[in-house]
PDB file of C-alpha atoms in Angstrom:
ATOM      1  CA  MET A1442     -21.092  44.682  51.158  1.00  0.00           C
ATOM      2  CA  ASN A1443     -17.049  43.935  51.169  1.00  0.00           C
ATOM      3  CA  ARG A1444     -16.579  41.493  48.621  1.00  0.00           C
ATOM      4  CA  VAL A1445     -13.846  39.646  50.648  1.00  0.00           C
ATOM      5  CA  GLY A1446     -15.890  37.785  53.016  1.00  0.00           C
ATOM      6  CA  TYR A1447     -14.500  34.937  55.530  1.00  0.00           C
ATOM      7  CA  GLY A1448     -15.321  31.333  55.398  1.00  0.00           C
ATOM      8  CA  ALA A1449     -15.826  30.105  59.116  1.00  0.00           C
ATOM      9  CA  MET A1450     -15.084  26.009  58.350  1.00  0.00           C
ATOM     10  CA  GLN A1451     -11.437  26.429  59.529  1.00  0.00           C
ATOM     11  CA  LEU A1452     -12.492  27.282  62.953  1.00  0.00           C
ATOM     12  CA  ALA A1453     -13.738  23.976  64.060  1.00  0.00           C
ATOM     13  CA  GLY A1454     -11.210  21.470  65.452  1.00  0.00           C
ATOM     14  CA  PRO A1455      -9.383  18.819  63.044  1.00  0.00           C
ATOM     15  CA  LYS A1456     -11.454  17.157  60.095  1.00  0.00           C
ATOM     16  CA  VAL A1457     -13.934  19.956  61.090  1.00  0.00           C
ATOM     17  CA  TRP A1458     -15.153  18.463  64.073  1.00  0.00           C
ATOM     18  CA  GLY A1459     -15.710  19.478  67.358  1.00  0.00           C
ATOM     19  CA  PHE A1460     -13.974  22.816  69.070  1.00  0.00           C
ATOM     20  CA  PRO A1461     -10.746  24.024  68.107  1.00  0.00           C
ATOM     21  CA  ASP A1462      -7.796  23.502  70.367  1.00  0.00           C
ATOM     22  CA  ASP A1463      -7.875  27.292  71.306  1.00  0.00           C
ATOM     23  CA  PRO A1464     -11.575  28.491  71.140  1.00  0.00           C
ATOM     24  CA  GLU A1465     -10.619  31.993  72.440  1.00  0.00           C
ATOM     25  CA  ALA A1466      -7.987  32.366  69.129  1.00  0.00           C
ATOM     26  CA  ALA A1467     -10.953  31.503  66.930  1.00  0.00           C
ATOM     27  CA  ARG A1468     -13.120  33.856  68.627  1.00  0.00           C
ATOM     28  CA  ARG A1469     -10.612  37.007  68.222  1.00  0.00           C
ATOM     29  CA  VAL A1470      -9.981  36.093  64.607  1.00  0.00           C
ATOM     30  CA  LEU A1471     -13.912  36.482  64.026  1.00  0.00           C
ATOM     31  CA  ARG A1472     -13.702  39.539  65.867  1.00  0.00           C
ATOM     32  CA  LEU A1473     -10.596  40.973  63.983  1.00  0.00           C
ATOM     33  CA  ALA A1474     -12.381  39.820  60.650  1.00  0.00           C
ATOM     34  CA  VAL A1475     -15.246  42.668  61.729  1.00  0.00           C
ATOM     35  CA  GLU A1476     -12.904  45.339  62.945  1.00  0.00           C
ATOM     36  CA  LEU A1477     -11.050  44.957  59.652  1.00  0.00           C
ATOM     37  CA  GLY A1478     -14.339  45.599  57.474  1.00  0.00           C
ATOM     38  CA  VAL A1479     -15.621  42.059  56.738  1.00  0.00           C
ATOM     39  CA  THR A1480     -19.071  41.880  56.372  1.00  0.00           C
ATOM     40  CA  PHE A1481     -20.217  38.482  55.168  1.00  0.00           C
ATOM     41  CA  PHE A1482     -19.783  35.363  56.632  1.00  0.00           C
ATOM     42  CA  ASP A1483     -20.046  31.718  55.670  1.00  0.00           C
ATOM     43  CA  THR A1484     -20.898  28.805  58.013  1.00  0.00           C
ATOM     44  CA  ALA A1485     -22.751  25.817  58.201  1.00  0.00           C
ATOM     45  CA  ASN A1486     -24.653  23.781  60.577  1.00  0.00           C
ATOM     46  CA  ALA A1487     -22.424  20.814  59.764  1.00  0.00           C
ATOM     47  CA  TYR A1488     -19.258  22.392  60.848  1.00  0.00           C
ATOM     48  CA  GLY A1489     -18.396  20.897  64.116  1.00  0.00           C
ATOM     49  CA  PRO A1490     -21.184  19.956  64.018  1.00  0.00           C
ATOM     50  CA  ARG A1491     -22.778  23.449  65.297  1.00  0.00           C
ATOM     51  CA  THR A1492     -19.555  24.519  67.086  1.00  0.00           C
ATOM     52  CA  VAL A1493     -18.636  27.090  64.537  1.00  0.00           C
ATOM     53  CA  ASN A1494     -21.663  28.498  64.820  1.00  0.00           C
ATOM     54  CA  GLN A1495     -21.672  28.623  68.390  1.00  0.00           C
ATOM     55  CA  LEU A1496     -18.414  30.116  68.286  1.00  0.00           C
ATOM     56  CA  ILE A1497     -19.603  32.878  65.879  1.00  0.00           C
ATOM     57  CA  GLY A1498     -22.400  33.741  68.220  1.00  0.00           C
ATOM     58  CA  GLN A1499     -19.795  33.875  71.055  1.00  0.00           C
ATOM     59  CA  ALA A1500     -17.508  36.343  69.391  1.00  0.00           C
ATOM     60  CA  LEU A1501     -20.130  38.554  67.400  1.00  0.00           C
ATOM     61  CA  GLY A1502     -23.582  38.088  68.939  1.00  0.00           C
ATOM     62  CA  PRO A1503     -25.456  40.003  68.994  1.00  0.00           C
ATOM     63  CA  ILE A1504     -24.793  40.034  65.049  1.00  0.00           C
ATOM     64  CA  PRO A1505     -23.477  43.723  64.249  1.00  0.00           C
ATOM     65  CA  GLU A1506     -25.698  45.713  62.026  1.00  0.00           C
ATOM     66  CA  GLY A1507     -24.477  45.344  58.246  1.00  0.00           C
ATOM     67  CA  VAL A1508     -22.812  41.852  58.974  1.00  0.00           C
ATOM     68  CA  ILE A1509     -24.623  38.928  56.966  1.00  0.00           C
ATOM     69  CA  VAL A1510     -23.727  35.478  58.111  1.00  0.00           C
ATOM     70  CA  GLY A1511     -24.891  32.963  55.349  1.00  0.00           C
ATOM     71  CA  ASN A1512     -25.359  29.483  56.857  1.00  0.00           C
ATOM     72  CA  LYS A1513     -26.249  26.389  55.095  1.00  0.00           C
ATOM     73  CA  VAL A1514     -28.413  23.592  56.396  1.00  0.00           C
ATOM     74  CA  GLY A1515     -29.181  20.682  54.322  1.00  0.00           C
ATOM     75  CA  ALA A1516     -26.110  18.782  55.556  1.00  0.00           C
ATOM     76  CA  GLU A1517     -25.281  16.298  58.650  1.00  0.00           C
ATOM     77  CA  ARG A1518     -22.334  14.549  59.907  1.00  0.00           C
ATOM     78  CA  GLY A1519     -22.406  10.919  60.308  1.00  0.00           C
ATOM     79  CA  PRO A1520     -20.655   9.279  63.549  1.00  0.00           C
ATOM     80  CA  ASP A1521     -17.518   8.542  61.185  1.00  0.00           C
ATOM     81  CA  LYS A1522     -17.224  12.574  60.294  1.00  0.00           C
ATOM     82  CA  SER A1523     -18.815  11.821  56.866  1.00  0.00           C
ATOM     83  CA  TRP A1524     -20.879  14.251  55.356  1.00  0.00           C
ATOM     84  CA  VAL A1525     -24.248  13.678  54.414  1.00  0.00           C
ATOM     85  CA  VAL A1526     -26.616  15.769  52.349  1.00  0.00           C
ATOM     86  CA  ASP A1527     -30.211  15.615  54.337  1.00  0.00           C
ATOM     87  CA  GLY A1528     -32.656  18.152  52.638  1.00  0.00           C
ATOM     88  CA  ARG A1529     -35.598  16.554  54.662  1.00  0.00           C
ATOM     89  CA  PRO A1530     -38.083  19.303  55.793  1.00  0.00           C
ATOM     90  CA  GLU A1531     -37.683  17.909  59.418  1.00  0.00           C
ATOM     91  CA  THR A1532     -33.810  18.327  58.950  1.00  0.00           C
ATOM     92  CA  ILE A1533     -34.296  21.701  57.536  1.00  0.00           C
ATOM     93  CA  ARG A1534     -36.624  22.938  60.249  1.00  0.00           C
ATOM     94  CA  ARG A1535     -34.340  21.693  63.276  1.00  0.00           C
ATOM     95  CA  GLN A1536     -31.057  23.152  61.755  1.00  0.00           C
ATOM     96  CA  VAL A1537     -32.437  26.365  61.235  1.00  0.00           C
ATOM     97  CA  HIS A1538     -33.802  26.409  64.456  1.00  0.00           C
ATOM     98  CA  GLU A1539     -30.272  25.156  65.803  1.00  0.00           C
ATOM     99  CA  ALA A1540     -28.517  27.503  63.969  1.00  0.00           C
ATOM    100  CA  LEU A1541     -30.476  30.923  65.556  1.00  0.00           C
ATOM    101  CA  THR A1542     -29.797  29.521  68.794  1.00  0.00           C
ATOM    102  CA  ASP A1543     -26.255  28.728  68.134  1.00  0.00           C
ATOM    103  CA  MET A1544     -25.820  32.285  67.073  1.00  0.00           C
ATOM    104  CA  GLY A1545     -27.802  34.092  69.310  1.00  0.00           C
ATOM    105  CA  THR A1546     -30.062  35.872  66.920  1.00  0.00           C
ATOM    106  CA  ASP A1547     -33.833  35.709  65.869  1.00  0.00           C
ATOM    107  CA  ALA A1548     -33.493  35.806  62.310  1.00  0.00           C
ATOM    108  CA  SER A1549     -31.253  34.404  59.851  1.00  0.00           C
ATOM    109  CA  GLU A1550     -29.865  36.866  56.828  1.00  0.00           C
ATOM    110  CA  LEU A1551     -29.300  34.277  54.600  1.00  0.00           C
ATOM    111  CA  THR A1552     -29.679  30.593  54.681  1.00  0.00           C
ATOM    112  CA  TYR A1553     -28.582  28.593  52.150  1.00  0.00           C
ATOM    113  CA  LEU A1554     -29.972  25.086  51.001  1.00  0.00           C
ATOM    114  CA  ARG A1555     -27.172  22.341  50.644  1.00  0.00           C
ATOM    115  CA  LEU A1556     -27.701  20.534  47.484  1.00  0.00           C
ATOM    116  CA  VAL A1557     -25.771  17.047  46.261  1.00  0.00           C
ATOM    117  CA  GLY A1558     -24.952  19.161  43.177  1.00  0.00           C
ATOM    118  CA  ASP A1559     -21.203  19.499  42.995  1.00  0.00           C
ATOM    119  CA  THR A1560     -20.388  16.980  45.853  1.00  0.00           C
ATOM    120  CA  PRO A1561     -21.992  13.921  45.007  1.00  0.00           C
ATOM    121  CA  GLY A1562     -21.888  11.635  47.959  1.00  0.00           C
ATOM    122  CA  ALA A1563     -24.138  10.401  50.763  1.00  0.00           C
ATOM    123  CA  HIS A1564     -27.145  12.040  50.576  1.00  0.00           C
ATOM    124  CA  GLN A1565     -31.491  11.750  51.069  1.00  0.00           C
ATOM    125  CA  ASP A1566     -33.515  11.783  48.073  1.00  0.00           C
ATOM    126  CA  VAL A1567     -35.851  14.798  48.930  1.00  0.00           C
ATOM    127  CA  PRO A1568     -37.695  16.619  46.059  1.00  0.00           C
ATOM    128  CA  LEU A1569     -36.416  20.159  45.631  1.00  0.00           C
ATOM    129  CA  GLU A1570     -39.903  21.418  46.350  1.00  0.00           C
ATOM    130  CA  ASP A1571     -39.927  20.035  49.492  1.00  0.00           C
ATOM    131  CA  SER A1572     -36.694  20.976  51.228  1.00  0.00           C
ATOM    132  CA  LEU A1573     -36.857  24.371  49.774  1.00  0.00           C
ATOM    133  CA  GLY A1574     -40.674  24.737  50.544  1.00  0.00           C
ATOM    134  CA  ALA A1575     -39.516  24.196  54.562  1.00  0.00           C
ATOM    135  CA  LEU A1576     -37.199  27.260  54.028  1.00  0.00           C
ATOM    136  CA  VAL A1577     -39.762  29.375  52.259  1.00  0.00           C
ATOM    137  CA  GLN A1578     -42.008  28.410  55.471  1.00  0.00           C
ATOM    138  CA  LEU A1579     -39.544  29.699  57.967  1.00  0.00           C
ATOM    139  CA  ARG A1580     -39.173  32.792  55.714  1.00  0.00           C
ATOM    140  CA  ASP A1581     -42.715  33.513  55.711  1.00  0.00           C
ATOM    141  CA  GLN A1582     -42.535  32.780  59.707  1.00  0.00           C
ATOM    142  CA  GLY A1583     -39.973  35.878  60.135  1.00  0.00           C
ATOM    143  CA  LEU A1584     -36.900  33.412  60.705  1.00  0.00           C
ATOM    144  CA  ILE A1585     -35.351  33.577  57.472  1.00  0.00           C
ATOM    145  CA  ARG A1586     -34.857  36.850  55.721  1.00  0.00           C
ATOM    146  CA  ARG A1587     -33.052  35.600  52.518  1.00  0.00           C
ATOM    147  CA  ILE A1588     -32.895  31.974  50.674  1.00  0.00           C
ATOM    148  CA  GLY A1589     -29.649  30.766  48.693  1.00  0.00           C
ATOM    149  CA  LEU A1590     -28.485  27.758  47.286  1.00  0.00           C
ATOM    150  CA  SER A1591     -25.397  25.424  47.775  1.00  0.00           C
ATOM    151  CA  GLY A1592     -24.535  23.177  44.748  1.00  0.00           C
ATOM    152  CA  ALA A1593     -26.886  24.045  42.392  1.00  0.00           C
ATOM    153  CA  SER A1594     -26.972  23.723  38.766  1.00  0.00           C
ATOM    154  CA  PRO A1595     -28.711  25.775  36.273  1.00  0.00           C
ATOM    155  CA  GLN A1596     -31.598  23.904  35.785  1.00  0.00           C
ATOM    156  CA  VAL A1597     -32.024  23.610  39.701  1.00  0.00           C
ATOM    157  CA  LEU A1598     -31.726  27.344  40.087  1.00  0.00           C
ATOM    158  CA  ALA A1599     -34.505  27.835  37.508  1.00  0.00           C
ATOM    159  CA  ARG A1600     -36.463  25.491  39.351  1.00  0.00           C
ATOM    160  CA  ALA A1601     -35.953  26.912  42.602  1.00  0.00           C
ATOM    161  CA  GLN A1602     -36.600  30.235  41.234  1.00  0.00           C
ATOM    162  CA  GLN A1603     -40.256  29.021  40.353  1.00  0.00           C
ATOM    163  CA  ILE A1604     -40.789  28.431  43.931  1.00  0.00           C
ATOM    164  CA  THR A1605     -38.955  31.549  45.568  1.00  0.00           C
ATOM    165  CA  PRO A1606     -36.453  34.243  44.939  1.00  0.00           C
ATOM    166  CA  ILE A1607     -33.150  32.996  45.292  1.00  0.00           C
ATOM    167  CA  ALA A1608     -30.505  35.743  46.924  1.00  0.00           C
ATOM    168  CA  ALA A1609     -27.203  33.670  46.495  1.00  0.00           C
ATOM    169  CA  VAL A1610     -25.619  30.582  45.140  1.00  0.00           C
ATOM    170  CA  GLN A1611     -22.617  28.825  46.374  1.00  0.00           C
ATOM    171  CA  ASN A1612     -20.663  26.998  44.059  1.00  0.00           C
ATOM    172  CA  ARG A1613     -17.107  25.546  43.860  1.00  0.00           C
ATOM    173  CA  PHE A1614     -15.193  27.733  41.674  1.00  0.00           C
ATOM    174  CA  ASN A1615     -11.340  28.831  41.617  1.00  0.00           C
ATOM    175  CA  LEU A1616      -8.320  28.955  39.364  1.00  0.00           C
ATOM    176  CA  LEU A1617      -8.210  25.427  38.946  1.00  0.00           C
ATOM    177  CA  ASP A1618     -12.034  24.374  38.827  1.00  0.00           C
ATOM    178  CA  ARG A1619     -14.507  26.396  36.859  1.00  0.00           C
ATOM    179  CA  SER A1620     -17.294  23.760  37.470  1.00  0.00           C
ATOM    180  CA  GLY A1621     -19.715  26.477  38.744  1.00  0.00           C
ATOM    181  CA  VAL A1622     -19.149  28.765  35.642  1.00  0.00           C
ATOM    182  CA  GLN A1623     -22.623  28.004  33.929  1.00  0.00           C
ATOM    183  CA  VAL A1624     -24.568  28.998  37.036  1.00  0.00           C
ATOM    184  CA  LEU A1625     -22.517  32.090  37.839  1.00  0.00           C
ATOM    185  CA  ALA A1626     -23.541  33.474  34.143  1.00  0.00           C
ATOM    186  CA  ASP A1627     -26.936  32.888  35.306  1.00  0.00           C
ATOM    187  CA  CYS A1628     -26.128  34.726  38.600  1.00  0.00           C
ATOM    188  CA  GLU A1629     -24.472  37.382  36.752  1.00  0.00           C
ATOM    189  CA  THR A1630     -27.537  38.453  34.469  1.00  0.00           C
ATOM    190  CA  GLN A1631     -29.844  37.700  37.386  1.00  0.00           C
ATOM    191  CA  GLY A1632     -28.366  39.893  40.279  1.00  0.00           C
ATOM    192  CA  ILE A1633     -27.812  36.989  42.225  1.00  0.00           C
ATOM    193  CA  LEU A1634     -24.819  36.767  44.289  1.00  0.00           C
ATOM    194  CA  PHE A1635     -22.079  34.179  43.723  1.00  0.00           C
ATOM    195  CA  ILE A1636     -19.769  32.823  46.335  1.00  0.00           C
ATOM    196  CA  PRO A1637     -17.302  30.236  45.637  1.00  0.00           C
ATOM    197  CA  TYR A1638     -16.246  28.012  47.874  1.00  0.00           C
ATOM    198  CA  PHE A1639     -13.052  26.788  48.218  1.00  0.00           C
ATOM    199  CA  PRO A1640     -11.621  29.991  46.525  1.00  0.00           C
ATOM    200  CA  LEU A1641      -8.100  29.012  47.088  1.00  0.00           C
ATOM    201  CA  ALA A1642      -8.279  25.269  45.602  1.00  0.00           C
ATOM    202  CA  ALA A1643      -7.763  23.948  49.495  1.00  0.00           C
ATOM    203  CA  GLY A1644      -4.409  25.203  49.279  1.00  0.00           C
ATOM    204  CA  ARG A1645      -3.667  23.758  45.654  1.00  0.00           C
ATOM    205  CA  LEU A1646      -2.622  26.993  44.232  1.00  0.00           C
ATOM    206  CA  SER A1647       0.326  28.394  46.849  1.00  0.00           C
ATOM    207  CA  GLY A1648       2.924  27.271  43.961  1.00  0.00           C
ATOM    208  CA  HIS A1649       0.954  27.514  40.843  1.00  0.00           C
ATOM    209  CA  PRO A1650       3.412  28.975  38.164  1.00  0.00           C
ATOM    210  CA  GLU A1651       1.141  31.287  36.739  1.00  0.00           C
ATOM    211  CA  LEU A1652       0.525  33.262  40.260  1.00  0.00           C
ATOM    212  CA  THR A1653       4.154  33.950  40.537  1.00  0.00           C
ATOM    213  CA  GLY A1654       4.725  36.832  37.911  1.00  0.00           C
ATOM    214  CA  PRO A1655       1.586  38.986  39.169  1.00  0.00           C
ATOM    215  CA  ALA A1656       2.558  38.358  42.929  1.00  0.00           C
ATOM    216  CA  GLU A1657       6.314  39.549  42.453  1.00  0.00           C
ATOM    217  CA  ARG A1658       5.008  42.232  40.310  1.00  0.00           C
ATOM    218  CA  LEU A1659       2.910  43.591  42.787  1.00  0.00           C
ATOM    219  CA  GLY A1660       4.669  42.353  45.836  1.00  0.00           C
ATOM    220  CA  ALA A1661       1.598  39.970  46.818  1.00  0.00           C
ATOM    221  CA  THR A1662       1.219  36.497  47.821  1.00  0.00           C
ATOM    222  CA  PRO A1663      -0.200  33.861  45.344  1.00  0.00           C
ATOM    223  CA  ALA A1664      -2.883  33.699  47.562  1.00  0.00           C
ATOM    224  CA  GLN A1665      -3.714  37.259  47.249  1.00  0.00           C
ATOM    225  CA  ILE A1666      -3.495  36.929  43.341  1.00  0.00           C
ATOM    226  CA  ALA A1667      -5.982  33.938  43.303  1.00  0.00           C
ATOM    227  CA  LEU A1668      -8.536  35.424  45.285  1.00  0.00           C
ATOM    228  CA  ALA A1669      -7.938  39.233  43.295  1.00  0.00           C
ATOM    229  CA  TRP A1670      -8.689  36.983  39.768  1.00  0.00           C
ATOM    230  CA  LEU A1671     -11.964  36.011  41.436  1.00  0.00           C
ATOM    231  CA  LEU A1672     -12.910  39.570  42.044  1.00  0.00           C
ATOM    232  CA  ARG A1673     -11.852  40.505  38.898  1.00  0.00           C
ATOM    233  CA  ARG A1674     -13.415  37.492  37.146  1.00  0.00           C
ATOM    234  CA  SER A1675     -16.803  38.695  38.078  1.00  0.00           C
ATOM    235  CA  PRO A1676     -18.767  41.333  39.991  1.00  0.00           C
ATOM    236  CA  SER A1677     -21.422  39.029  41.187  1.00  0.00           C
ATOM    237  CA  MET A1678     -18.512  37.229  43.036  1.00  0.00           C
ATOM    238  CA  VAL A1679     -18.079  37.433  46.898  1.00  0.00           C
ATOM    239  CA  VAL A1680     -15.129  35.596  48.078  1.00  0.00           C
ATOM    240  CA  ILE A1681     -15.144  33.641  51.294  1.00  0.00           C
ATOM    241  CA  PRO A1682     -11.139  32.651  51.890  1.00  0.00           C
ATOM    242  CA  GLY A1683     -10.883  31.041  55.235  1.00  0.00           C
ATOM    243  CA  THR A1684      -8.352  31.075  58.286  1.00  0.00           C
ATOM    244  CA  SER A1685      -7.421  30.255  61.960  1.00  0.00           C
ATOM    245  CA  SER A1686      -4.631  32.843  61.436  1.00  0.00           C
ATOM    246  CA  THR A1687      -4.856  36.676  62.037  1.00  0.00           C
ATOM    247  CA  ASP A1688      -2.018  37.441  59.601  1.00  0.00           C
ATOM    248  CA  HIS A1689      -3.696  35.560  56.999  1.00  0.00           C
ATOM    249  CA  LEU A1690      -6.707  37.236  57.647  1.00  0.00           C
ATOM    250  CA  ARG A1691      -5.253  40.631  57.228  1.00  0.00           C
ATOM    251  CA  SER A1692      -3.463  39.413  54.072  1.00  0.00           C
ATOM    252  CA  ASN A1693      -6.690  38.122  52.626  1.00  0.00           C
ATOM    253  CA  ILE A1694      -8.370  40.809  53.026  1.00  0.00           C
ATOM    254  CA  ALA A1695      -5.895  43.089  51.368  1.00  0.00           C
ATOM    255  CA  ALA A1696      -6.950  41.220  48.069  1.00  0.00           C
ATOM    256  CA  SER A1697      -9.287  43.409  47.220  1.00  0.00           C
ATOM    257  CA  GLU A1698      -6.666  46.253  46.688  1.00  0.00           C
ATOM    258  CA  VAL A1699      -4.496  43.791  44.938  1.00  0.00           C
ATOM    259  CA  ALA A1700      -7.617  43.186  42.548  1.00  0.00           C
ATOM    260  CA  GLU A1701      -7.404  46.840  41.517  1.00  0.00           C
ATOM    261  CA  GLN A1702      -3.911  46.543  40.635  1.00  0.00           C
ATOM    262  CA  LEU A1703      -3.982  43.397  38.122  1.00  0.00           C
ATOM    263  CA  THR A1704      -3.463  44.323  34.411  1.00  0.00           C
ATOM    264  CA  ASP A1705      -6.281  42.932  32.245  1.00  0.00           C
ATOM    265  CA  THR A1706      -3.570  41.116  30.464  1.00  0.00           C
ATOM    266  CA  GLU A1707      -2.794  39.186  33.547  1.00  0.00           C
ATOM    267  CA  VAL A1708      -6.344  38.332  34.099  1.00  0.00           C
ATOM    268  CA  ALA A1709      -7.330  36.980  30.934  1.00  0.00           C
ATOM    269  CA  ARG A1710      -4.077  34.785  31.029  1.00  0.00           C
ATOM    270  CA  LEU A1711      -5.363  33.264  34.709  1.00  0.00           C
ATOM    271  CA  THR A1712      -8.774  32.724  33.296  1.00  0.00           C
ATOM    272  CA  GLY A1713      -7.410  31.060  30.193  1.00  0.00           C
ATOM    273  CA  LEU A1714      -5.875  28.780  32.218  1.00  0.00           C
ATOM    274  CA  VAL A1715      -9.156  26.508  31.989  1.00  0.00           C
ATOM    275  CA  ASP A1716     -11.285  25.668  29.146  1.00  0.00           C
ATOM    276  CA  GLU A1717     -14.312  27.138  31.114  1.00  0.00           C
ATOM    277  CA  SER A1718     -16.517  26.041  27.989  1.00  0.00           C
ATOM    278  CA  GLN A1719     -16.108  22.625  28.616  1.00  0.00           C
ATOM    279  CA  ALA A1720     -16.644  23.050  32.796  1.00  0.00           C
ATOM    280  CA  ALA A1721     -19.702  21.231  34.223  1.00  0.00           C
ATOM    281  CA  LEU A1722     -21.053  20.848  37.716  1.00  0.00           C
ATOM    282  CA  GLY A1723     -19.644  18.035  39.350  1.00  0.00           C
ATOM    283  CA  GLN A1724     -16.834  17.318  36.857  1.00  0.00           C
ATOM    284  CA  PRO A1725     -13.089  18.169  36.910  1.00  0.00           C
ATOM    285  CA  THR A1726     -12.607  21.063  34.953  1.00  0.00           C
ATOM    286  CA  PRO A1727     -10.000  20.195  31.879  1.00  0.00           C
ATOM    287  CA  PRO A1728      -7.262  22.955  31.707  1.00  0.00           C
ATOM    288  CA  ALA A1729      -7.125  25.112  28.094  1.00  0.00           C
ATOM    289  CA  HIS A1730      -5.241  23.158  25.478  1.00  0.00           C
ATOM    290  CA  ASP A1731      -2.324  25.784  24.983  1.00  0.00           C
ATOM    291  CA  HIS A1732      -1.765  25.624  29.016  1.00  0.00           C
ATOM    292  CA  ARG A1733      -1.345  21.586  29.422  1.00  0.00           C
TER     293      ARG A1733
END
């Protein structure tokens, strides 16, 4: 698997709602990603809702051999465009069938269960055994091949593995926010993929001074350095930067080459920007003392 994937959220309209102004441009980005060797795409029913999955189906259907689309279920959008975590079994089943229809495929290679986890907010209180159990039933029916979690704590990951094998965990993790570091460690020891969302801290890294030196030395962009650091931070990482620009897509994919050129000292300095020992799921990560 190419460890630089593609996060599709930005292909929706403003506020991740509806279709973009130019749907064909969005489809071109998706097709170009495959041409450039991207083998992992990240999406969710809640993006649009459903419009991003429909764009993926239109652009890539049938999904090419060797390409994995990870789709999140268990999150809905309110009429005010709010985000609501809803893990009720009936919601899970409906969303899996919707995603298969929208992407024009018979089975999902990877379906994540979205948990409240690292994004507290409006949600339905549903036991993990019920929501995850619905995915297990769908897997047993052949509609899902792998199950993942999004927003999981180490405790929830351990509980989930008593129910079913977990192939991937998607949590918030980037240069400024290490709140997923505890579950990352578990993923490393257990052979589980870790997919950090907001890998570029939602655009807040562009002017970060610690990225400037390595970027100038390598003739790279700060965003490429931030992605390269993630790839060097852990072999379990698969990064999913999102963009609606073909130029940015090419730049993001090139981060894998940049990662090979970062020195160990540069990697260590970037890692040391945050005190990971104090990181906890759902809480802001404090900076390291010597970088305040």
